[in-house]
Coordinates of C-alpha atoms in Angstrom, one line a residue:
M25 CA -173.8 -70.6 -71.8
K26 CA -174.4 -70.4 -68.2
S27 CA -178.1 -71.5 -68.4
T28 CA -177.2 -74.7 -70.2
I29 CA -174.5 -75.2 -67.7
R30 CA -176.8 -74.7 -64.8
L31 CA -179.5 -76.8 -66.3
F32 CA -178.1 -79.4 -67.9
K33 CA -174.1 -79.3 -67.1
G34 CA -173.7 -79.1 -70.9
L35 CA -172.8 -76.7 -73.9
P36 CA -174.6 -76.1 -77.0
I37 CA -172.7 -77.9 -80.1
K38 CA -173.8 -77.9 -83.8
D39 CA -173.4 -81.8 -84.2
A40 CA -172.9 -84.7 -81.9
G41 CA -169.5 -86.0 -83.5
V42 CA -166.0 -86.2 -81.8
R43 CA -162.7 -85.3 -82.4
A44 CA -159.9 -88.2 -82.0
G45 CA -157.6 -87.1 -78.9
G46 CA -158.0 -84.8 -76.4
Q47 CA -156.5 -81.5 -75.0
D48 CA -154.2 -82.9 -72.3
N49 CA -153.5 -79.4 -71.3
L50 CA -157.1 -78.5 -70.8
W51 CA -157.5 -81.3 -68.8
D52 CA -154.8 -80.6 -66.1
K53 CA -157.0 -77.4 -65.8
T54 CA -160.4 -78.4 -65.6
I55 CA -159.7 -81.6 -63.5
A56 CA -158.2 -79.7 -60.5
K57 CA -161.5 -77.8 -60.7
G58 CA -163.8 -81.0 -60.4
F59 CA -165.0 -81.2 -64.1
I60 CA -163.9 -82.2 -67.5
F61 CA -165.0 -81.3 -71.0
A62 CA -166.6 -84.3 -73.1
P63 CA -164.8 -85.0 -76.4
E64 CA -167.9 -83.5 -78.5
V65 CA -167.3 -80.2 -76.6
I66 CA -163.6 -80.2 -77.2
K67 CA -164.5 -80.8 -81.1
A68 CA -167.0 -78.2 -81.2
Y69 CA -165.0 -75.3 -79.6
P70 CA -161.7 -74.0 -80.3
E71 CA -159.1 -74.1 -77.8
T72 CA -159.0 -70.5 -77.0
E73 CA -162.6 -70.4 -76.4
L74 CA -162.4 -73.4 -74.3
V75 CA -160.0 -71.8 -71.9
K76 CA -162.5 -68.9 -71.5
L77 CA -165.2 -71.4 -70.6
I78 CA -163.1 -73.1 -68.1
D79 CA -163.9 -69.9 -65.8
V80 CA -167.6 -69.9 -66.9
V81 CA -168.2 -73.6 -65.9
D82 CA -165.8 -73.1 -62.6
A83 CA -168.1 -70.4 -61.5
E84 CA -171.2 -72.6 -61.7
L85 CA -169.9 -76.1 -60.9
G86 CA -166.4 -76.0 -60.1
L87 CA -164.5 -76.0 -56.7
S88 CA -160.5 -76.2 -56.6
A89 CA -158.9 -77.8 -53.8
G90 CA -157.4 -74.3 -52.8
Q91 CA -160.9 -73.0 -52.8
M92 CA -162.3 -75.6 -50.4
N93 CA -159.3 -74.6 -48.1
S94 CA -159.5 -70.9 -48.3
S95 CA -160.9 -70.9 -44.8
F96 CA -159.6 -68.7 -42.0
H97 CA -157.8 -71.5 -40.0
K98 CA -155.7 -74.1 -42.0
S99 CA -155.8 -77.0 -39.5
W100 CA -158.3 -78.3 -37.6
V101 CA -155.9 -79.4 -34.8
K102 CA -155.4 -75.3 -34.4
V103 CA -159.0 -74.9 -33.8
R104 CA -159.4 -77.9 -31.4
D105 CA -156.3 -77.0 -29.1
A106 CA -156.3 -73.1 -29.3
S107 CA -157.6 -71.4 -26.4
M108 CA -160.9 -69.2 -26.9
E109 CA -159.2 -66.2 -26.1
Q110 CA -156.6 -66.9 -28.8
L111 CA -159.1 -67.8 -31.6
F112 CA -161.2 -64.8 -30.6
L113 CA -158.1 -62.2 -30.7
E114 CA -157.2 -63.5 -34.2
Q115 CA -160.9 -62.9 -35.5
V116 CA -161.1 -59.4 -33.9
I117 CA -158.2 -58.3 -35.7
H118 CA -159.3 -59.6 -38.9
Y119 CA -162.4 -57.8 -38.5
L120 CA -160.4 -54.6 -37.6
T121 CA -158.6 -55.0 -41.0
T122 CA -162.1 -55.4 -43.2
Y123 CA -164.9 -53.6 -41.3
G124 CA -162.7 -51.1 -39.2
F125 CA -160.5 -50.3 -42.1
K126 CA -163.4 -49.6 -44.3
E127 CA -164.8 -47.4 -41.6
L128 CA -161.5 -45.4 -41.8
G129 CA -161.4 -45.5 -45.4
I130 CA -158.2 -47.5 -45.8
F131 CA -159.5 -50.8 -46.9
N132 CA -157.2 -52.9 -49.0
E133 CA -157.7 -56.5 -49.5
A134 CA -153.7 -57.0 -49.2
S135 CA -154.1 -55.8 -45.7
V136 CA -156.8 -58.1 -44.5
Y137 CA -155.4 -60.4 -41.7
I138 CA -155.9 -64.2 -41.8
P139 CA -153.3 -66.3 -39.2
A140 CA -150.1 -67.4 -41.2
E141 CA -150.9 -71.0 -41.0
K142 CA -149.2 -73.5 -43.2
L143 CA -151.2 -75.0 -45.9
D144 CA -150.4 -78.6 -47.3
I145 CA -153.3 -80.0 -49.3
P146 CA -152.9 -83.5 -50.5
D147 CA -152.2 -84.3 -54.1
L148 CA -155.3 -85.1 -56.1
E149 CA -155.7 -89.0 -56.9
V150 CA -157.1 -88.4 -60.2
S151 CA -158.1 -92.0 -60.6
D152 CA -160.6 -91.9 -57.7
L153 CA -161.8 -88.4 -58.4
N154 CA -165.7 -88.1 -59.1
L155 CA -165.7 -85.5 -62.0
V156 CA -168.4 -83.6 -63.6
I157 CA -168.5 -84.2 -67.5
I158 CA -169.4 -81.0 -69.4
H159 CA -171.5 -82.6 -72.3
G160 CA -172.2 -81.2 -75.6
Y161 CA -175.9 -81.0 -76.9
T162 CA -177.2 -80.3 -80.1
M163 CA -180.0 -77.6 -80.5
V164 CA -182.3 -80.5 -81.2
E165 CA -181.3 -82.2 -77.9
L166 CA -181.2 -79.1 -76.0
K167 CA -185.1 -78.4 -77.2
E168 CA -185.9 -82.0 -76.2
K169 CA -184.6 -81.6 -72.7
V170 CA -185.7 -78.3 -72.1
T171 CA -189.3 -79.3 -73.3
G172 CA -189.3 -82.1 -71.0
L173 CA -188.3 -79.9 -68.0
I174 CA -191.0 -77.1 -68.6
R175 CA -193.7 -79.8 -69.3
S176 CA -193.0 -82.0 -66.5
G177 CA -195.6 -80.4 -64.4
I178 CA -193.3 -79.6 -61.4
A179 CA -192.9 -76.1 -59.8
L180 CA -189.7 -74.4 -60.8
N181 CA -187.5 -72.0 -58.8
E182 CA -187.0 -68.4 -60.0
E183 CA -183.7 -69.2 -61.2
T184 CA -184.4 -72.4 -63.2
I185 CA -187.4 -70.2 -64.7
L186 CA -185.1 -67.7 -66.2
D187 CA -182.4 -70.2 -67.3
A188 CA -185.4 -72.3 -69.1
V189 CA -186.6 -69.3 -70.7
D190 CA -182.9 -68.5 -72.0
V191 CA -182.8 -71.9 -73.3
V192 CA -186.3 -71.7 -75.1
K193 CA -185.1 -68.6 -76.5
L194 CA -181.8 -70.2 -77.8
V195 CA -183.6 -73.3 -79.2
G196 CA -186.8 -71.6 -80.7
M197 CA -190.5 -72.4 -80.3
D198 CA -193.5 -71.5 -82.2
N199 CA -196.8 -70.1 -80.6
D200 CA -198.4 -73.6 -80.3
E201 CA -195.4 -75.2 -78.5
I202 CA -195.4 -72.1 -76.1
L203 CA -199.1 -72.7 -75.4
G204 CA -198.4 -76.2 -74.8
I205 CA -195.9 -75.6 -71.8
K206 CA -197.1 -76.9 -68.7
N207 CA -195.0 -74.8 -66.3
K208 CA -197.0 -71.4 -65.9
E209 CA -194.2 -69.4 -64.9
V210 CA -192.0 -70.2 -67.9
R211 CA -195.2 -69.9 -70.3
I212 CA -195.9 -66.4 -68.8
A213 CA -192.3 -65.2 -69.3
M214 CA -192.4 -66.3 -73.0
Y215 CA -195.9 -64.9 -73.6
E216 CA -194.0 -61.4 -73.3
H217 CA -191.1 -62.6 -75.4
M218 CA -193.3 -63.8 -78.2
D219 CA -196.3 -61.2 -77.9
I220 CA -198.7 -63.4 -77.1
L221 CA -202.1 -62.4 -75.2
P222 CA -203.6 -65.1 -72.8
E223 CA -207.2 -65.3 -72.4
D224 CA -207.2 -66.9 -69.3
P225 CA -207.5 -64.2 -66.7
V226 CA -205.2 -65.7 -64.3
E227 CA -202.4 -66.1 -66.9
F228 CA -203.2 -62.4 -68.1
L229 CA -202.8 -61.2 -64.4
R230 CA -199.7 -63.1 -63.9
C231 CA -198.3 -61.3 -67.1
M232 CA -199.1 -58.0 -65.5
V233 CA -197.4 -59.0 -62.2
Y234 CA -194.3 -60.1 -64.1
I235 CA -193.9 -57.0 -66.2
A236 CA -194.1 -55.0 -62.8
T237 CA -191.9 -57.5 -60.5
D238 CA -189.9 -59.5 -62.7
S239 CA -191.5 -62.5 -60.9
T240 CA -194.1 -64.9 -62.4
L241 CA -195.4 -65.8 -58.9
L242 CA -199.0 -64.7 -57.9
I243 CA -198.3 -63.9 -54.2
K244 CA -200.5 -61.4 -52.3
D245 CA -197.8 -60.4 -49.9
K246 CA -196.4 -57.1 -48.8
M247 CA -193.2 -57.4 -51.3
S248 CA -194.9 -58.2 -54.2
I249 CA -197.6 -55.2 -53.7
D250 CA -194.6 -52.8 -53.0
K251 CA -193.0 -54.0 -55.9
I252 CA -196.1 -53.4 -58.3
R253 CA -196.6 -50.0 -56.8
S254 CA -193.1 -48.9 -57.0
Y255 CA -193.0 -49.9 -60.8
T256 CA -196.3 -48.4 -61.7
A257 CA -195.4 -45.0 -59.6
E258 CA -192.3 -45.0 -61.6
T259 CA -193.9 -45.4 -65.1
D260 CA -197.0 -43.2 -64.2
M261 CA -196.3 -39.9 -65.9
T262 CA -198.6 -37.5 -67.2
I263 CA -198.6 -35.9 -70.6
T264 CA -199.5 -32.4 -71.1
D265 CA -201.3 -31.7 -74.5
V266 CA -200.9 -28.2 -76.6
K267 CA -203.6 -26.8 -74.5
G268 CA -202.1 -27.5 -71.3
V269 CA -204.3 -30.4 -70.2
E270 CA -202.6 -33.3 -68.4
Y271 CA -203.9 -36.6 -69.1
P272 CA -202.2 -40.1 -68.2
N273 CA -199.2 -41.5 -70.1
K274 CA -200.5 -44.9 -71.8
T275 CA -198.0 -47.2 -70.3
Q276 CA -197.2 -50.9 -71.3
L277 CA -199.4 -52.1 -68.7
Y278 CA -202.3 -49.7 -69.9
R279 CA -201.6 -50.6 -73.4
L280 CA -201.9 -54.3 -72.4
V281 CA -205.1 -54.1 -70.4
M282 CA -206.8 -52.2 -73.2
R283 CA -205.7 -55.0 -75.6
Y284 CA -207.0 -57.4 -73.2
E285 CA -210.3 -55.7 -73.2
G286 CA -210.5 -55.5 -77.0
Q287 CA -210.0 -59.1 -77.6
V288 CA -211.1 -61.0 -74.3
G289 CA -213.2 -58.3 -72.2
L290 CA -212.7 -57.1 -68.9
E291 CA -215.5 -59.5 -67.6
R292 CA -213.0 -62.2 -67.4
L293 CA -210.8 -60.3 -65.2
A294 CA -213.6 -59.6 -63.0
E295 CA -214.3 -63.3 -62.4
I296 CA -210.9 -63.2 -60.5
F297 CA -211.1 -59.7 -58.8
Y298 CA -212.0 -61.0 -55.5
R299 CA -209.2 -63.9 -55.3
F300 CA -206.4 -61.4 -56.3
K301 CA -207.9 -58.1 -55.0
P302 CA -204.6 -56.7 -53.3
L303 CA -202.9 -57.3 -56.6
F304 CA -205.4 -55.5 -58.5
L305 CA -205.6 -52.6 -56.5
A306 CA -201.7 -52.2 -56.3
F307 CA -201.9 -51.7 -60.0
R308 CA -204.0 -48.3 -59.3
T309 CA -201.0 -46.6 -58.6
D310 CA -200.6 -46.1 -62.3
K311 CA -203.4 -43.3 -63.3
G312 CA -203.9 -44.7 -66.3
L313 CA -205.2 -48.2 -65.0
R314 CA -206.9 -46.7 -61.9
Y315 CA -210.3 -46.3 -63.7
V316 CA -209.8 -49.7 -65.7
I317 CA -209.3 -51.2 -62.2
N318 CA -212.4 -49.7 -60.7
R319 CA -214.3 -50.9 -63.7
I320 CA -213.1 -54.4 -63.3
R321 CA -214.2 -54.1 -59.4
R322 CA -217.6 -53.0 -60.3
L323 CA -217.9 -55.8 -62.9
A324 CA -216.9 -58.4 -60.2
R325 CA -220.2 -57.9 -58.4
K326 CA -221.7 -59.8 -61.3
H327 CA -219.1 -61.9 -62.8
H328 CA -217.2 -63.1 -60.0
V329 CA -216.4 -67.0 -60.3
P330 CA -215.5 -68.8 -57.0
M331 CA -212.3 -70.9 -57.3
R332 CA -212.7 -74.6 -58.3
H333 CA -212.7 -77.1 -55.5
D334 CA -209.5 -79.4 -55.3
Y335 CA -210.6 -82.8 -53.9
L336 CA -207.1 -83.7 -52.9
N337 CA -206.4 -80.3 -51.2
D338 CA -208.8 -81.2 -48.6
I339 CA -207.7 -85.0 -47.8
T340 CA -205.8 -84.3 -44.7
C341 CA -208.5 -81.9 -43.5
N342 CA -211.1 -84.4 -44.0
I343 CA -209.0 -87.0 -42.2
K344 CA -208.5 -84.8 -39.2
N345 CA -212.2 -84.2 -39.1
K346 CA -213.1 -87.8 -39.3
V347 CA -214.4 -87.6 -42.6
K348 CA -214.6 -91.0 -44.5
I349 CA -212.1 -90.9 -47.6
D350 CA -214.1 -92.8 -50.4
D351 CA -211.4 -95.0 -52.2
A352 CA -213.1 -95.0 -55.4
R353 CA -213.2 -91.0 -55.5
L354 CA -209.5 -90.9 -54.4
D355 CA -208.6 -93.4 -57.1
T356 CA -210.4 -91.3 -59.7
E357 CA -208.9 -87.8 -58.7
L358 CA -205.5 -89.3 -58.2
G359 CA -205.8 -90.5 -61.9
K360 CA -206.3 -86.7 -63.0
V361 CA -203.2 -85.1 -61.6
N362 CA -199.4 -85.8 -62.3
A363 CA -196.8 -87.3 -60.0
F364 CA -195.6 -84.3 -58.4
R365 CA -199.0 -83.7 -57.1
K366 CA -199.2 -87.1 -55.6
I367 CA -196.1 -86.3 -54.0
R368 CA -197.1 -83.4 -52.4
L369 CA -200.2 -85.1 -50.9
A370 CA -198.0 -88.0 -49.8
Y371 CA -195.7 -85.8 -47.9
A372 CA -198.5 -84.1 -46.0
L373 CA -199.9 -87.7 -45.2
K374 CA -196.5 -89.1 -44.1
Y375 CA -196.0 -86.4 -41.7
R376 CA -199.4 -86.9 -40.3
T377 CA -198.4 -90.3 -39.4
M378 CA -195.8 -89.3 -37.2
D379 CA -195.9 -88.3 -33.4
V380 CA -194.8 -84.8 -34.0
D381 CA -195.9 -81.7 -32.2
T382 CA -194.4 -78.8 -34.5
I383 CA -195.0 -78.1 -38.6
L384 CA -193.3 -75.7 -41.0
Y385 CA -195.4 -74.1 -43.4
K386 CA -193.6 -73.2 -46.5
V387 CA -195.2 -70.6 -48.8
R388 CA -194.4 -70.1 -52.5
N389 CA -192.1 -67.2 -52.0
G390 CA -189.6 -69.7 -50.1
R391 CA -190.4 -68.4 -46.8
G392 CA -191.7 -70.7 -43.7
Y393 CA -193.0 -70.5 -40.3
A394 CA -193.2 -72.7 -37.5
T395 CA -196.1 -73.5 -35.2
K396 CA -197.5 -76.1 -32.9
F397 CA -199.1 -79.0 -34.4
K398 CA -201.8 -82.0 -33.4
F399 CA -203.0 -84.6 -35.5
D400 CA -204.8 -87.9 -34.1
E401 CA -205.9 -89.9 -36.9
K402 CA -202.7 -91.2 -37.8
K403 CA -204.2 -94.7 -38.7
E404 CA -206.3 -93.3 -41.4
A405 CA -203.6 -90.9 -42.9
S406 CA -201.4 -94.0 -43.2
R407 CA -204.1 -95.9 -45.1
V408 CA -204.4 -93.2 -47.5
L409 CA -200.8 -92.8 -48.0
D410 CA -200.5 -96.4 -49.0
K411 CA -203.0 -95.7 -51.8
V412 CA -201.2 -92.5 -52.8
L413 CA -197.8 -94.3 -52.7
A414 CA -199.2 -97.3 -54.8
S415 CA -200.7 -94.8 -57.6
L416 CA -197.2 -93.1 -57.5
T417 CA -195.3 -96.4 -57.8
K418 CA -197.4 -97.2 -60.9
D419 CA -196.6 -94.0 -62.6
M420 CA -193.0 -94.5 -62.0
A421 CA -192.8 -98.0 -63.3
K422 CA -193.5 -96.9 -66.8
N423 CA -190.2 -95.1 -66.8
V424 CA -187.9 -97.4 -64.8
S425 CA -189.3 -100.8 -64.6
G426 CA -186.7 -103.2 -66.0
K427 CA -184.0 -100.5 -66.0
K428 CA -180.6 -100.9 -64.3
V429 CA -180.1 -97.6 -61.9
Y430 CA -176.9 -96.8 -60.1
I431 CA -176.8 -94.7 -56.7
P432 CA -173.8 -94.4 -54.8
D433 CA -174.1 -96.1 -51.4
H434 CA -173.4 -92.8 -49.5
V435 CA -176.5 -90.9 -51.2
R436 CA -180.2 -91.1 -50.5
Y437 CA -182.5 -89.3 -52.5
T438 CA -186.0 -88.2 -51.3
L439 CA -189.0 -88.0 -53.9
P440 CA -189.1 -84.3 -55.3
A441 CA -192.7 -82.4 -54.8
S442 CA -191.3 -79.0 -56.0
E443 CA -188.1 -77.9 -57.8
K444 CA -188.4 -74.7 -55.9
Q445 CA -187.1 -76.7 -52.6
F446 CA -184.1 -78.5 -54.6
T447 CA -180.7 -77.6 -53.5
G448 CA -178.7 -77.5 -56.6
N449 CA -179.9 -80.9 -58.1
Y450 CA -180.6 -82.5 -54.8
P451 CA -184.5 -82.7 -54.0
S452 CA -185.1 -81.1 -50.5
G453 CA -184.5 -84.1 -47.8
S454 CA -181.9 -85.9 -49.7
Y455 CA -178.8 -86.6 -47.6
I456 CA -175.2 -87.7 -47.6
I457 CA -174.1 -90.6 -45.5
V458 CA -170.6 -90.3 -44.3
P459 CA -169.6 -93.4 -42.4
K460 CA -166.4 -91.6 -40.8
D461 CA -166.2 -88.2 -39.6
M462 CA -167.6 -85.3 -41.8
V463 CA -166.3 -81.9 -42.9
F464 CA -168.9 -79.7 -44.7
G465 CA -169.3 -76.1 -45.5
I466 CA -169.7 -73.4 -47.9
H467 CA -167.6 -71.6 -50.5
W468 CA -168.2 -68.1 -52.1
Y469 CA -166.7 -65.3 -53.9
D470 CA -167.1 -61.3 -53.5
A471 CA -169.6 -59.4 -56.0
E472 CA -167.9 -57.5 -58.6
N473 CA -168.1 -54.3 -56.7
K474 CA -168.9 -55.4 -53.2
T475 CA -167.2 -57.7 -50.6
I476 CA -169.6 -60.3 -49.5
D477 CA -169.8 -61.6 -45.7
L478 CA -171.6 -64.7 -45.4
D479 CA -171.7 -66.5 -42.0
L480 CA -172.2 -70.3 -41.5
S481 CA -173.4 -71.8 -37.9
L482 CA -174.8 -74.8 -36.3
I483 CA -177.8 -74.7 -34.0
G484 CA -178.9 -77.4 -32.0
L485 CA -181.3 -78.2 -29.6
D486 CA -179.0 -79.1 -26.4
M487 CA -175.7 -77.2 -27.7
G488 CA -176.9 -73.8 -28.4
K489 CA -174.9 -72.1 -31.3
I490 CA -171.6 -72.9 -32.9
G491 CA -170.5 -70.1 -35.3
W492 CA -169.0 -66.7 -35.9
D493 CA -170.5 -64.8 -33.1
S494 CA -170.3 -67.5 -30.6
T495 CA -167.8 -70.5 -29.6
Y496 CA -166.0 -72.3 -32.1
K497 CA -166.1 -75.5 -30.8
S498 CA -168.4 -77.8 -28.7
D499 CA -167.4 -78.5 -25.2
D500 CA -166.4 -82.1 -26.2
R501 CA -164.5 -80.7 -29.1
N502 CA -166.6 -83.1 -31.3
I503 CA -168.0 -80.1 -33.4
L504 CA -165.1 -77.5 -34.7
F505 CA -165.6 -74.4 -36.7
S506 CA -162.9 -72.9 -39.1
G507 CA -163.3 -69.4 -38.5
D508 CA -165.2 -66.3 -39.9
L509 CA -164.2 -64.5 -43.2
T510 CA -165.7 -61.2 -43.9
T511 CA -164.5 -61.0 -47.9
A512 CA -164.0 -63.8 -50.6
P513 CA -161.6 -62.2 -53.3
K514 CA -160.8 -64.1 -56.3
P515 CA -159.4 -66.3 -57.2
N516 CA -159.8 -68.5 -54.3
G517 CA -162.8 -66.8 -52.5
S518 CA -163.6 -68.0 -49.2
S519 CA -164.9 -71.0 -47.3
E520 CA -166.3 -71.6 -43.7
L521 CA -166.2 -75.1 -42.5
F522 CA -167.3 -77.6 -39.7
Y523 CA -165.7 -80.4 -38.7
V524 CA -168.2 -83.1 -37.0
K525 CA -167.1 -86.4 -35.5
R526 CA -169.3 -89.3 -35.3
Q527 CA -170.7 -89.2 -31.7
E528 CA -174.3 -89.7 -29.6
D529 CA -177.3 -89.1 -31.4
K530 CA -177.6 -85.5 -32.4
A531 CA -179.5 -83.2 -34.8
C532 CA -178.2 -79.4 -35.7
I533 CA -179.8 -76.9 -38.2
V534 CA -177.1 -75.4 -40.9
M535 CA -177.7 -71.6 -40.6
L536 CA -176.6 -69.3 -43.5
N537 CA -176.5 -65.4 -42.8
Y538 CA -175.9 -62.7 -45.3
F539 CA -174.5 -60.5 -42.9
N540 CA -173.9 -57.3 -45.4
Y541 CA -177.2 -58.3 -47.2
D542 CA -178.1 -56.1 -50.4
K543 CA -181.4 -56.9 -52.0
D544 CA -179.8 -56.3 -55.4
I545 CA -177.0 -58.6 -55.1
P546 CA -178.1 -62.3 -54.8
V547 CA -175.1 -64.3 -53.8
P548 CA -174.3 -67.8 -55.5
F549 CA -172.5 -70.4 -53.2
K550 CA -171.6 -73.9 -53.0
I551 CA -172.3 -76.4 -50.5
L552 CA -169.4 -79.1 -50.0
V553 CA -169.7 -82.4 -48.0
A554 CA -166.7 -84.8 -47.5
Q555 CA -165.4 -87.7 -45.3
E556 CA -162.5 -87.4 -43.0
K557 CA -160.4 -89.8 -40.8
V558 CA -159.7 -88.9 -37.2
D559 CA -155.9 -89.4 -37.8
D560 CA -155.9 -86.7 -40.2
L561 CA -157.0 -84.1 -37.7
T562 CA -153.2 -83.0 -37.4
K563 CA -152.8 -82.5 -40.9
N564 CA -152.5 -78.6 -42.4
Y565 CA -155.4 -78.7 -44.4
M566 CA -159.2 -78.3 -43.8
V567 CA -160.5 -80.6 -46.5
D568 CA -159.0 -83.4 -48.5
P569 CA -160.4 -82.9 -52.1
N570 CA -159.9 -86.7 -52.6
N571 CA -162.3 -87.2 -49.8
V572 CA -165.3 -84.8 -51.2
L573 CA -168.6 -86.7 -51.7
S574 CA -170.5 -83.9 -52.9
V575 CA -170.5 -80.2 -54.4
C576 CA -173.7 -78.5 -55.0
R577 CA -174.6 -74.7 -55.9
S578 CA -177.3 -72.6 -54.4
V579 CA -177.9 -68.9 -54.0
I580 CA -178.9 -66.6 -50.9
D581 CA -181.0 -63.8 -51.5
R582 CA -182.3 -63.4 -48.1
I583 CA -180.5 -62.3 -44.8
Q584 CA -181.0 -65.4 -43.2
R585 CA -181.5 -69.2 -44.5
I586 CA -181.5 -72.9 -43.3
I587 CA -179.6 -74.8 -45.7
G588 CA -179.3 -78.1 -44.2
L589 CA -179.5 -80.4 -41.2
V590 CA -176.8 -82.5 -39.7
V591 CA -177.5 -85.5 -38.0
T592 CA -175.0 -87.6 -36.2
T593 CA -174.8 -91.2 -34.6
P594 CA -172.1 -93.4 -33.3
E595 CA -172.1 -95.3 -36.7
D596 CA -172.0 -92.2 -39.1
C597 CA -172.8 -88.7 -40.0
R598 CA -175.6 -87.2 -42.3
F599 CA -175.7 -84.0 -44.1
Y600 CA -179.3 -83.2 -45.3
F601 CA -179.9 -80.7 -47.9
C602 CA -183.1 -78.6 -47.1
E603 CA -183.4 -74.9 -47.4
S604 CA -185.9 -72.6 -45.9
D605 CA -186.2 -69.0 -45.2
L606 CA -186.8 -68.4 -41.6
G607 CA -186.4 -65.0 -39.7
D608 CA -184.3 -62.0 -41.0
K609 CA -181.7 -61.5 -38.5
R610 CA -178.1 -60.9 -39.5
S611 CA -177.0 -63.3 -36.9
A612 CA -178.7 -66.7 -36.5
S613 CA -179.9 -67.7 -32.8
N614 CA -181.6 -70.7 -31.1
D615 CA -185.0 -68.8 -30.6
A616 CA -188.3 -70.8 -29.9
F617 CA -188.8 -70.6 -33.7
V618 CA -185.6 -72.2 -34.6
D619 CA -186.3 -74.9 -31.9
D620 CA -189.7 -75.7 -33.5
S621 CA -188.1 -75.4 -37.0
L622 CA -185.3 -78.0 -36.1
K623 CA -188.1 -80.2 -34.3
Y624 CA -190.1 -80.1 -37.8
I625 CA -187.1 -80.5 -40.0
F626 CA -185.9 -83.6 -37.9
S627 CA -189.2 -85.0 -38.2
F628 CA -190.1 -84.4 -41.7
Y629 CA -186.5 -85.5 -43.3
H630 CA -185.5 -88.1 -40.9
D631 CA -188.1 -90.0 -42.0
S632 CA -188.9 -88.9 -45.3
I633 CA -190.0 -90.8 -48.7
C634 CA -187.0 -92.4 -50.2
L635 CA -186.7 -92.4 -53.9
N636 CA -184.2 -95.0 -53.7
D637 CA -186.8 -97.4 -52.3
M638 CA -189.5 -96.0 -54.6
L639 CA -187.4 -97.0 -57.4
V640 CA -187.0 -100.6 -56.2
S641 CA -190.7 -100.8 -55.8
A642 CA -191.4 -99.6 -59.3
G643 CA -189.2 -102.5 -60.8
C644 CA -185.8 -100.8 -61.3
I645 CA -182.8 -102.9 -60.8
M646 CA -180.0 -101.4 -58.8
V647 CA -176.5 -101.7 -59.7
D648 CA -173.1 -101.4 -58.0
D649 CA -171.2 -100.2 -61.3
K650 CA -172.4 -97.1 -62.8
E651 CA -170.3 -98.3 -66.1
C652 CA -173.3 -101.0 -66.8
C653 CA -176.3 -98.6 -65.8
D654 CA -179.1 -97.2 -67.8
I655 CA -179.7 -94.5 -65.4
D656 CA -176.7 -92.8 -63.8
L657 CA -177.9 -91.1 -60.2
S658 CA -174.4 -90.2 -58.7
P659 CA -174.5 -86.6 -57.8
E660 CA -171.8 -85.5 -60.4
A661 CA -174.1 -86.9 -63.1
L662 CA -177.4 -85.1 -61.9
E663 CA -178.9 -82.7 -64.3
K664 CA -181.8 -80.7 -63.6
D665 CA -184.0 -82.8 -65.5
T666 CA -182.3 -86.2 -64.5
I667 CA -184.6 -87.1 -61.3
L668 CA -187.7 -85.4 -63.0
N669 CA -187.4 -87.5 -66.0
L670 CA -188.1 -90.8 -63.6
L671 CA -191.5 -89.3 -62.7
R672 CA -193.0 -87.3 -65.6

């Protein structure tokens, strides 16, 4: 259920028929949380089960007015007008009743201090709400949707991979269909489930890594190597025979490698040994595999196959070195790859046309690092970029030419290069435009047996940090922080929010810290963005649910993460969705690397490649009424495959 909700905002049903009428009592419960069940879902499930499903959907997609306003302070005017001494004192009392009481062994949720401030949330104006519709999909429809997702050719993040695998298991696929999956991570996970032995050596090594780490990524970093060594050490046991002679236990990995040797041959693994040497050597912790890995290493001297050259990977390097790009060769190579590979190249070229001096390199595990950058051949990069975008526009035209597309005025989507960098269903760099003042923030819950302390902060080049261990407002009171909460008990959980006024041009990184980080407990959270009026600042609420423009879900499994970028101008405020792991500090700070990261993120996303514009270039017709559109790209209608389907 959770997998289909997260991927497709839907539930499995037996048939697509509908039942006359509806469940008004259910609507009252779901509308308050921001969603409704479609008629086919109401028909397919008894009311008792639908009531249970409300909580399931709410955890993944819902956010009620009470949850949005479950912040430390309940009025922005309190934060604006109170002295920092008072705000600090109230915050310290909160810490004493949480971390302090825990140290004393007397912690109790009922005794946690939160200022007794009046909360008066505006009533919902149902007719104007943008509700998420939970659709019902038959097994045939689900199979078609998940097949399109995993054959799109775009890289998927870990949670999406696991969800896709769950749906594939639900709908069923045969061996030939599994072998036809383009997404290698999903394919690897299904190999184990279907007991399929891949012949390709890279695919087989990926299977080994998946068994040892539960990750399908081939990353030669310390974390992956440590996970492999830990797994093989735990499974590496010796067996003593009746004569007292010890010999290695034949582990799952050992049996798998022996099976590969019998059916394919170790020579194939020797072809890639040097490319993935650190991973191969990590498996030597398994005594049974040690001699096998040594054999592969010796075979590699004869059977090593160099990695195949990728012409498109060298484009930016060749331009930098003033090597002439052959247009005919470029057209040929572009014709061999999918749209997402073209998008990655387009972004690399686009950045090199800008006047920038920093760059942020992202690796496949989601981490990134910023460094200084210089690129002089901007004119040639721009020329090649035009050719790549022309090829991409031609691809998109096959899917959207002549179709009516609806996108709300306040939303700008970017071209997605990788789903791994999505925030919810937003491609990285997409942004919400707020013509008034803006409220944004996060909402989360405690884990089942652990309180969760998330900390939100803003860091700007000129203003420094605003957040939990710093000031709660800017000097001019144009930015206000709602206060820090260190627990998030159900039913309302906790929220941390910022109020940002329209003001002079300014850019800030939005940082999220997982203060009491536990590597075994990833924490789902929701990002909300709303518009506000200056004259409503004195009201006794933090977020008017009628003014919410976007709610999306994400997960933090690191100590520290950038989750967005806030840009203000005298005309509007903008929230950019962009996530990257930089650093591992419990408290965010404006170090040099943050300065470089902010420069990069602002340059990259402020002038990114806009999907809205590309759709028009590809021949679609933009409409103002979503009731008459062929493709609805409003945020509440986005499913995991909605934007990807425009490009595959």
